[in-house]
Tab-separated table of C-alpha atoms and ligand atoms in Angstrom:
chain	number	residue	atom	x	y	z
A	289	MET	CA	-27.552	142.658	145.657
A	290	GLY	CA	-30.115	143.904	148.168
A	291	PRO	CA	-32.141	141.552	150.324
A	292	TRP	CA	-35.337	142.226	148.394
A	293	THR	CA	-33.922	141.074	145.106
A	294	ARG	CA	-33.617	137.470	146.218
A	295	SER	CA	-37.304	136.664	145.965
A	296	PRO	CA	-38.919	136.980	142.537
A	297	VAL	CA	-42.212	137.867	144.208
A	298	ALA	CA	-40.946	140.416	146.640
A	299	CYS	CA	-38.755	142.230	144.168
A	300	ARG	CA	-41.333	142.641	141.437
A	301	ILE	CA	-41.665	146.277	140.481
A	302	ARG	CA	-45.164	147.384	139.520
A	303	ASP	CA	-46.159	148.304	135.973
A	304	GLU	CA	-46.694	151.977	135.225
A	305	ASP	CA	-50.480	151.635	135.096
A	306	GLU	CA	-50.713	149.395	138.151
A	307	PRO	CA	-51.825	150.901	141.482
A	308	ARG	CA	-48.990	151.645	143.865
A	309	GLY	CA	-47.509	148.545	145.401
A	310	VAL	CA	-50.132	146.100	144.148
A	311	VAL	CA	-48.955	142.827	142.634
A	312	ARG	CA	-50.302	139.429	141.891
A	313	VAL	CA	-48.864	136.981	144.303
A	314	GLY	CA	-47.424	133.706	143.163
A	315	ALA	CA	-46.888	130.553	145.114
A	316	SER	CA	-45.489	132.183	148.209
A	317	ILE	CA	-47.664	133.454	151.071
A	318	PRO	CA	-47.505	137.211	151.587
A	319	VAL	CA	-46.443	138.291	155.050
A	320	VAL	CA	-47.811	141.670	156.098
A	321	VAL	CA	-45.912	143.317	158.922
A	322	VAL	CA	-47.993	145.482	161.240
A	323	ALA	CA	-45.719	147.873	163.101
A	324	GLY	CA	-46.192	151.004	165.188
A	325	PHE	CA	-45.372	152.418	168.579
A	326	LEU	CA	-46.726	151.092	171.878
A	327	GLY	CA	-50.498	151.280	172.068
A	328	ALA	CA	-51.017	152.724	168.585
A	329	GLY	CA	-53.696	150.154	167.764
A	330	LYS	CA	-51.876	147.229	166.119
A	331	THR	CA	-53.834	144.491	167.921
A	332	THR	CA	-57.051	146.375	167.246
A	333	LEU	CA	-56.160	146.464	163.541
A	334	VAL	CA	-55.234	142.775	163.448
A	335	ASN	CA	-58.550	141.898	165.062
A	336	HIS	CA	-60.381	144.089	162.572
A	337	VAL	CA	-58.665	142.365	159.635
A	338	LEU	CA	-59.493	138.952	161.084
A	339	ARG	CA	-63.115	139.860	161.609
A	340	SER	CA	-63.513	141.245	158.096
A	341	ALA	CA	-61.326	138.698	156.292
A	342	GLY	CA	-64.312	136.850	154.875
A	343	GLU	CA	-63.065	134.140	152.562
A	344	LEU	CA	-59.404	134.976	153.089
A	345	ARG	CA	-57.466	132.585	155.301
A	346	VAL	CA	-55.309	134.689	157.579
A	347	GLY	CA	-52.644	133.508	160.004
A	348	VAL	CA	-51.159	135.696	162.731
A	349	LEU	CA	-47.791	135.845	164.427
A	350	VAL	CA	-47.930	138.021	167.534
A	351	ASN	CA	-44.831	139.405	169.226
A	352	ASP	CA	-45.110	141.050	172.609
A	353	PHE	CA	-42.314	142.985	174.254
A	354	GLY	CA	-43.165	142.011	177.814
A	355	ALA	CA	-42.747	138.614	179.440
A	356	ILE	CA	-46.503	137.961	179.253
A	357	ASN	CA	-48.103	137.881	175.838
A	358	ILE	CA	-51.247	139.891	176.463
A	359	ASP	CA	-51.727	140.609	172.753
A	360	ALA	CA	-52.038	136.878	172.086
A	361	PHE	CA	-54.941	136.763	174.512
A	362	LEU	CA	-56.554	139.744	172.798
A	363	VAL	CA	-56.199	138.190	169.338
A	364	ALA	CA	-56.994	134.607	170.377
A	365	GLY	CA	-60.588	133.685	169.757
A	366	GLN	CA	-60.565	135.648	166.500
A	367	VAL	CA	-58.290	133.213	164.706
A	368	ASP	CA	-57.265	129.556	164.790
A	369	ASN	CA	-53.951	130.077	163.057
A	370	MET	CA	-51.899	132.001	165.547
A	371	MET	CA	-48.331	131.741	166.814
A	372	THR	CA	-46.734	133.870	169.507
A	373	LEU	CA	-43.266	135.165	170.226
A	374	THR	CA	-42.916	136.425	173.773
A	375	ASN	CA	-40.317	138.088	175.911
A	376	GLY	CA	-38.345	140.238	173.594
A	377	CYS	CA	-38.658	142.509	170.652
A	378	ILE	CA	-39.009	140.625	167.374
A	379	CYS	CA	-36.561	142.812	165.475
A	380	CYS	CA	-33.591	142.379	167.751
A	381	GLU	CA	-34.102	140.172	170.801
A	382	VAL	CA	-36.081	137.203	169.520
A	383	ASP	CA	-33.984	134.534	167.866
A	384	THR	CA	-34.322	134.587	164.067
A	385	ASP	CA	-34.695	130.790	164.178
A	386	ASP	CA	-37.802	131.207	166.340
A	387	ILE	CA	-39.294	133.635	163.846
A	388	GLU	CA	-38.492	131.324	160.958
A	389	GLU	CA	-39.939	128.360	162.812
A	390	SER	CA	-43.145	130.237	163.631
A	391	LEU	CA	-43.618	131.498	160.090
A	392	ALA	CA	-42.776	128.046	158.716
A	393	SER	CA	-45.450	126.486	160.946
A	394	LEU	CA	-47.990	128.961	159.658
A	395	ALA	CA	-46.825	128.413	156.070
A	396	GLY	CA	-47.295	124.652	156.543
A	397	ILE	CA	-50.954	124.898	157.496
A	398	ALA	CA	-53.389	123.195	155.129
A	399	PRO	CA	-55.394	124.409	153.382
A	400	ARG	CA	-52.858	127.051	152.692
A	401	LEU	CA	-53.155	130.479	154.259
A	402	ASP	CA	-53.696	133.463	151.979
A	403	MET	CA	-51.851	135.904	154.197
A	404	ILE	CA	-49.822	136.025	157.393
A	405	LEU	CA	-49.997	139.094	159.601
A	406	VAL	CA	-47.008	139.704	161.846
A	407	GLU	CA	-47.889	142.005	164.701
A	408	ALA	CA	-44.632	143.512	165.850
A	409	SER	CA	-43.974	144.580	169.396
A	410	GLY	CA	-44.580	148.258	170.056
A	411	VAL	CA	-40.854	148.902	170.222
A	412	ALA	CA	-39.792	147.153	167.023
A	413	GLU	CA	-38.032	149.067	164.285
A	414	PRO	CA	-40.213	148.457	161.213
A	415	GLY	CA	-37.279	148.444	158.788
A	416	ALA	CA	-35.246	146.042	160.914
A	417	LEU	CA	-38.223	143.764	161.354
A	418	VAL	CA	-38.745	143.476	157.617
A	419	GLN	CA	-35.116	142.575	157.370
A	420	VAL	CA	-35.533	139.815	159.952
A	421	VAL	CA	-38.568	138.321	158.215
A	422	ARG	CA	-36.796	138.499	154.882
A	423	ALA	CA	-33.686	136.873	156.279
A	424	THR	CA	-35.568	133.652	156.986
A	425	GLY	CA	-35.044	132.562	153.382
A	426	ASP	CA	-38.089	130.257	153.284
A	427	GLU	CA	-39.560	130.289	149.780
A	428	ARG	CA	-43.046	129.455	151.033
A	429	PHE	CA	-43.577	133.006	152.297
A	430	HIS	CA	-42.247	136.472	151.617
A	431	CYS	CA	-42.508	139.861	153.264
A	432	SER	CA	-44.973	141.678	151.051
A	433	SER	CA	-45.794	144.900	152.832
A	434	VAL	CA	-45.514	146.979	155.944
A	435	ILE	CA	-48.386	148.755	157.606
A	436	VAL	CA	-47.316	151.364	160.115
A	437	VAL	CA	-49.937	152.381	162.668
A	438	ILE	CA	-49.537	155.840	164.187
A	439	ASP	CA	-51.450	156.940	167.276
A	440	ALA	CA	-53.138	160.260	166.445
A	441	ALA	CA	-53.394	161.087	170.133
A	442	GLU	CA	-49.766	160.326	170.995
A	443	HIS	CA	-48.001	160.987	167.701
A	444	ALA	CA	-45.543	163.389	169.317
A	445	ARG	CA	-43.800	160.402	170.931
A	446	VAL	CA	-42.921	158.820	167.612
A	447	GLU	CA	-40.280	159.669	165.072
A	448	LEU	CA	-42.925	160.103	162.417
A	449	ASP	CA	-40.535	160.483	159.519
A	450	ARG	CA	-38.582	157.333	160.244
A	451	HIS	CA	-41.659	155.210	160.873
A	452	ALA	CA	-43.608	156.504	157.890
A	453	SER	CA	-40.696	156.224	155.488
A	454	VAL	CA	-40.665	152.413	155.617
A	455	ALA	CA	-44.417	151.984	155.256
A	456	ASP	CA	-46.443	150.810	152.295
A	457	LEU	CA	-49.496	152.031	154.095
A	458	VAL	CA	-49.712	154.340	157.083
A	459	LEU	CA	-52.746	154.270	159.318
A	460	LEU	CA	-53.315	157.370	161.377
A	461	ASN	CA	-55.320	155.505	163.982
A	462	LYS	CA	-57.425	157.000	166.803
A	463	ALA	CA	-58.541	159.656	164.336
A	464	ASP	CA	-61.507	160.158	166.659
A	465	GLN	CA	-59.105	161.818	169.092
A	466	LEU	CA	-58.281	164.743	166.805
A	467	ALA	CA	-60.314	167.622	165.395
A	468	SER	CA	-60.596	167.353	161.610
A	469	GLU	CA	-58.262	170.292	160.952
A	470	ALA	CA	-55.492	168.878	163.135
A	471	ARG	CA	-56.042	165.458	161.591
A	472	ASP	CA	-55.729	166.792	158.034
A	473	GLU	CA	-52.561	168.638	158.979
A	474	LEU	CA	-51.074	165.487	160.450
A	475	VAL	CA	-52.051	163.400	157.439
A	476	ALA	CA	-50.252	165.891	155.189
A	477	ARG	CA	-47.171	165.873	157.427
A	478	ILE	CA	-46.988	162.108	157.563
A	479	GLY	CA	-47.736	161.907	153.834
A	480	ALA	CA	-44.643	163.971	153.083
A	481	ALA	CA	-42.535	161.551	155.123
A	482	ALA	CA	-44.241	158.476	153.705
A	483	ARG	CA	-42.802	159.099	150.250
A	484	GLY	CA	-45.978	158.330	148.361
A	485	ALA	CA	-47.438	155.641	150.594
A	486	PRO	CA	-51.086	156.310	151.388
A	487	VAL	CA	-51.906	157.749	154.804
A	488	ILE	CA	-55.368	156.719	155.962
A	489	PRO	CA	-57.069	158.040	159.102
A	490	THR	CA	-58.800	155.170	160.922
A	491	VAL	CA	-60.847	154.670	164.045
A	492	ARG	CA	-60.233	151.387	165.874
A	493	GLY	CA	-58.190	150.055	162.952
A	494	ALA	CA	-61.257	149.941	160.718
A	495	LEU	CA	-59.267	149.701	157.523
A	496	ASP	CA	-61.160	148.890	154.374
A	497	LEU	CA	-59.750	145.491	153.474
A	498	ASP	CA	-59.795	146.430	149.822
A	499	LEU	CA	-56.782	148.599	150.585
A	500	LEU	CA	-54.881	145.550	151.754
A	501	VAL	CA	-56.128	143.030	149.266
A	502	ASP	CA	-57.030	144.387	145.880
A	503	ALA	CA	-60.794	144.553	145.434
A	504	SER	CA	-60.867	143.102	141.947
A	505	SER	CA	-58.947	140.042	143.076
A	506	ARG	CA	-61.446	139.442	145.846
A	507	VAL	CA	-64.281	139.495	143.332
A	508	GLU	CA	-62.406	137.191	140.976
A	509	ARG	CA	-61.487	134.966	143.863
A	510	ARG	CA	-65.081	134.722	145.021
A	511	ALA	CA	-66.027	133.826	141.455
A	512	GLY	CA	-63.381	131.085	141.478
A	513	ARG	CA	-61.296	132.723	138.744
A	514	LEU	CA	-58.278	133.457	140.892
A	515	ASP	CA	-56.405	131.110	143.181
A	516	ARG	CA	-54.585	133.600	145.276
A	517	PRO	CA	-55.495	137.070	146.511
A	518	VAL	CA	-53.723	140.130	145.229
A	519	GLN	CA	-51.575	141.812	147.813
A	520	LEU	CA	-49.819	145.032	148.475
A	521	THR	CA	-46.090	144.607	148.235
A	522	LEU	CA	-43.094	146.560	149.393
A	523	ASP	CA	-42.210	149.325	147.076
A	524	ALA	CA	-38.779	150.111	145.714
A	525	LEU	CA	-38.271	152.749	148.338
A	526	LEU	CA	-38.573	150.237	151.119
A	527	ARG	CA	-36.120	148.076	149.291
A	528	GLU	CA	-33.639	150.924	149.496
A	529	GLU	CA	-34.447	151.279	153.167
A	530	CYS	CA	-33.761	147.618	153.736
A	531	ASP	CA	-30.480	147.819	151.889
A	532	GLU	CA	-29.510	150.466	154.391
A	533	ALA	CA	-30.865	148.367	157.229
A	534	GLU	CA	-28.483	145.565	156.316
A	535	GLU	CA	-26.128	147.420	158.580
A	536	PRO	CA	-27.066	146.213	162.049
A	537	HIS	CA	-29.338	148.781	163.701
A	538	ASP	CA	-28.331	149.977	167.105
A	539	HIS	CA	-31.398	148.556	168.858
A	540	ALA	CA	-31.541	151.806	170.765
A	541	HIS	CA	-35.149	151.162	171.674
A	542	ALA	CA	-34.218	147.983	173.482
A	543	HIS	CA	-32.144	150.023	175.861
A	544	GLN	CA	-34.593	152.874	176.233
A	545	VAL	CA	-37.788	150.971	176.776
A	546	GLU	CA	-38.199	148.528	179.620
A	547	SER	CA	-41.027	146.341	180.795
A	548	VAL	CA	-42.193	144.929	184.086
A	549	ALA	CA	-44.365	141.824	184.188
A	550	TRP	CA	-46.417	141.265	187.316
A	551	THR	CA	-48.799	138.456	188.153
A	552	SER	CA	-50.924	137.688	191.178
A	553	SER	CA	-53.199	134.796	191.950
A	554	VAL	CA	-54.677	136.820	194.811
A	555	PRO	CA	-57.301	139.328	193.566
A	556	VAL	CA	-56.437	142.985	193.330
A	557	HIS	CA	-58.283	145.643	195.325
A	558	PRO	CA	-60.018	147.961	192.812
A	559	ARG	CA	-59.613	151.172	194.766
A	560	ALA	CA	-55.977	150.605	195.638
A	561	PHE	CA	-55.227	149.584	192.073
A	562	MET	CA	-56.986	152.586	190.542
A	563	ASP	CA	-55.094	154.874	192.930
A	564	LEU	CA	-51.867	153.409	191.631
A	565	LEU	CA	-53.006	153.572	188.018
A	566	GLU	CA	-54.301	157.121	188.078
A	567	GLN	CA	-51.161	158.412	189.757
A	568	ARG	CA	-48.878	156.044	187.988
A	569	PRO	CA	-45.198	156.332	188.683
A	570	ALA	CA	-43.057	158.398	186.361
A	571	GLY	CA	-41.974	156.682	183.179
A	572	VAL	CA	-44.921	154.274	182.817
A	573	TYR	CA	-46.443	154.784	179.362
A	574	ARG	CA	-48.210	151.558	178.474
A	575	VAL	CA	-49.995	149.082	180.726
A	576	LYS	CA	-51.951	146.117	179.453
A	577	GLY	CA	-53.223	142.943	180.928
A	578	LEU	CA	-55.910	141.096	182.781
A	579	LEU	CA	-57.238	142.029	186.195
A	580	ASP	CA	-58.761	139.666	188.705
A	581	LEU	CA	-60.804	141.850	191.042
A	582	GLY	CA	-62.225	138.836	192.857
A	583	GLY	CA	-65.503	139.404	194.678
A	584	PHE	CA	-65.366	143.116	193.891
A	585	GLY	CA	-65.647	142.404	190.191
A	586	ASP	CA	-68.192	139.575	190.289
A	587	GLY	CA	-65.457	137.159	189.307
A	588	ALA	CA	-65.186	138.648	185.789
A	589	CYS	CA	-61.972	139.186	183.819
A	590	TYR	CA	-61.158	142.883	183.360
A	591	VAL	CA	-58.951	143.650	180.359
A	592	LEU	CA	-56.921	146.766	181.094
A	593	GLN	CA	-55.425	149.026	178.412
A	594	VAL	CA	-53.465	152.149	179.287
A	595	VAL	CA	-51.785	154.239	176.593
A	596	GLY	CA	-50.323	157.529	177.754
A	597	ARG	CA	-53.166	159.335	179.494
A	598	SER	CA	-55.896	157.056	178.194
A	599	ILE	CA	-57.329	154.236	180.332
A	600	GLU	CA	-59.768	151.638	178.961
A	601	ILE	CA	-61.174	148.645	180.798
A	602	GLU	CA	-63.263	145.928	179.225
A	603	ARG	CA	-65.159	143.265	181.109
A	604	ARG	CA	-65.001	139.734	179.743
A	605	SER	CA	-65.288	136.138	180.895
A	606	TRP	CA	-62.141	134.250	181.809
A	607	PRO	CA	-61.015	131.897	179.052
A	608	ALA	CA	-62.278	128.353	179.614
A	609	GLY	CA	-59.975	126.434	181.919
A	610	ALA	CA	-57.950	129.511	182.931
A	611	PRO	CA	-58.121	130.272	186.642
A	612	PRO	CA	-58.674	133.971	187.436
A	613	ARG	CA	-55.310	135.640	187.801
A	614	THR	CA	-53.991	139.167	187.383
A	615	GLU	CA	-51.369	139.402	184.640
A	616	LEU	CA	-49.979	142.814	183.800
A	617	VAL	CA	-47.227	144.200	181.634
A	618	LEU	CA	-46.072	147.758	182.336
A	619	ILE	CA	-43.881	149.365	179.700
A	620	GLY	CA	-42.058	152.647	179.831
A	621	HIS	CA	-38.794	154.450	180.218
A	622	GLY	CA	-36.922	155.246	183.412
A	623	MET	CA	-39.412	153.413	185.616
A	624	ASP	CA	-38.532	152.701	189.234
A	625	GLN	CA	-39.182	148.986	188.916
A	626	VAL	CA	-38.738	148.202	192.608
A	627	ALA	CA	-41.223	150.893	193.660
A	628	LEU	CA	-43.607	149.804	190.923
A	629	ARG	CA	-43.606	146.195	192.084
A	630	ALA	CA	-44.015	147.264	195.693
A	631	GLY	CA	-46.976	149.446	194.690
A	632	LEU	CA	-48.584	146.538	192.863
A	633	GLU	CA	-47.991	144.120	195.741
A	634	ALA	CA	-49.742	146.601	198.023
A	635	CYS	CA	-52.879	146.319	195.862
A	636	VAL	CA	-53.674	142.686	196.543
A	637	ALA	CA	-56.742	142.056	198.673
A	638	ALA	CA	-58.350	138.715	199.416
A	639	ALA	CA	-61.988	139.843	199.708
A	640	PRO	CA	-64.128	142.958	200.076
A	641	GLY	CA	-64.179	144.207	203.652
A	642	PRO	CA	-66.984	146.055	205.416
A	643	GLY	CA	-67.923	149.410	203.843
A	644	GLU	CA	-66.235	148.562	200.538
A	645	GLU	CA	-69.351	148.102	198.433
A	646	HIS	CA	-68.532	151.133	196.270
A	647	ALA	CA	-64.901	150.272	195.609
A	648	MET	CA	-65.692	149.055	192.072
A	649	LEU	CA	-67.044	152.453	191.003
A	650	ARG	CA	-63.520	153.654	190.321
A	651	VAL	CA	-63.041	150.800	187.853
A	652	LEU	CA	-66.494	150.966	186.284
A	653	ARG	CA	-65.919	154.592	185.251
A	654	PHE	CA	-63.565	153.222	182.626
A	655	VAL	CA	-65.627	150.228	181.542
A	656	ASP	CA	-67.325	150.900	178.234
A	657	ASP	CA	-69.809	148.107	178.604
A	658	ASP	CA	-73.580	148.425	178.807
A	659	GLU	CA	-73.739	145.250	180.772
A	660	ALA	CA	-71.279	146.379	183.426
A	661	CYS	CA	-73.122	146.127	186.676
A	662	GLY	CA	-72.584	148.187	189.781
A	663	PRO	CA	-71.098	147.055	193.035
B	924	GTP	N1	-60.072	156.203	171.042
B	924	GTP	C1	-59.535	155.203	170.345
B	924	GTP	N2	-58.922	154.192	170.987
B	924	GTP	C2	-58.398	153.190	170.238
B	924	GTP	C3	-58.458	153.190	168.821
B	924	GTP	N3	-57.809	152.078	168.375
B	924	GTP	C4	-57.382	151.421	169.453
B	924	GTP	N4	-57.729	152.071	170.587
B	924	GTP	C5	-57.430	151.690	171.971
B	924	GTP	O1	-56.029	151.856	172.179
B	924	GTP	C6	-55.561	150.896	173.113
B	924	GTP	C7	-54.350	150.155	172.550
B	924	GTP	O2	-54.776	149.419	171.416
B	924	GTP	P1	-53.964	148.129	170.912
B	924	GTP	O3	-54.590	147.677	169.650
B	924	GTP	O4	-53.826	147.142	172.014
B	924	GTP	O5	-52.540	148.785	170.637
B	924	GTP	P2	-51.179	148.026	170.220
B	924	GTP	O6	-50.495	148.877	169.220
B	924	GTP	O7	-51.455	146.631	169.822
B	924	GTP	O8	-50.414	148.053	171.612
B	924	GTP	P3	-48.968	147.376	171.956
B	924	GTP	O9	-49.039	145.955	171.473
B	924	GTP	O10	-48.843	147.482	173.433
B	924	GTP	O11	-47.928	148.177	171.271
B	924	GTP	C8	-56.762	150.000	173.428
B	924	GTP	O12	-57.350	150.471	174.610
B	924	GTP	C9	-57.689	150.213	172.251
B	924	GTP	O13	-59.042	149.991	172.560
B	924	GTP	C10	-59.104	154.292	168.166
B	924	GTP	O14	-59.183	154.407	166.940
B	924	GTP	N5	-59.612	155.258	168.985
């Protein structure tokens, strides 16, 4: 008996005339796994869902690969019901008990949540992750569907077929980065691998929530005729995939991808840091975190996002009660960690020196913020 046949909700096969993968959910809370490679746009999607959830009560479990959970910071503020799993990939390194405990805490929240989103680390194997969530055996929730986010700009780095084949819904995110012809070609290619799951191009994870939660149920729910929302569920194909995944996966990614966490309570010099970032050492693919640029940056918090060649910086306020502090996670393959740390240490600077009034310009080039002020 496969793992998906244990739960009467999860194993329900849709009627012929029912849209693909849509079921009415019973007493158990649907868990939607959001997977996808590093920097594809998972956190952006989760934040979009939270912002457009309306009457739905959504809980979030965030798993970050690095030792510092930057994603939790980026999701926090959007949602009250959030748990985090740090320092390890959820599908192989985080203890299953921790996952069960986190999901159980979310499932115990009153009034009851309508949905739990699990944002996987960017190195998680979607199929293995589903297996882990399913293995918890708690009847109060069930793994209902998998959304795989693919980065249109960096899709060549991903094994598209393997990722798409376990998805109920594939988002080809960062569609703004491709010309329409190339985008259509990619959608068709992924569609063939996705074995019938819809492939939707999105920009900044702007998924129409009706694709996640059936529109009619939302109307009925608003009208008070339906207790629970209607959810996408895993389809029989995924069930087959999970049967196969019962064999332990080789966790190859855990050996191929490494992360470096670096923190500093002394501000970072913007010019030195941008030098390092723009000529980043070989192997660094993803960088995310918070930058304290001290007096150079007017004491603001700079949220840094690097994915492949793309660099984005957003200026925010520091969270209440949190002292300014640089916290970075650098993720990649074959990185010279010692040289990387040494390079970062060389960036710290207590205060702007004479003639350094333009040092922030290098940072501000990447800040997409009308309010960003000059040096
Ligand atoms: N141009 C463009 N950038 C996007 C889009 N969606 C997300 N981004 C940017 O891509 C970067 C990574 O987005 P995240 O949502 O943090 O990606 P993630 O998958 O959660 O990243 P990891 O957790 O590190 O795997 C951020 O700088 C986002 O602003 C999009 O549709 N277009």
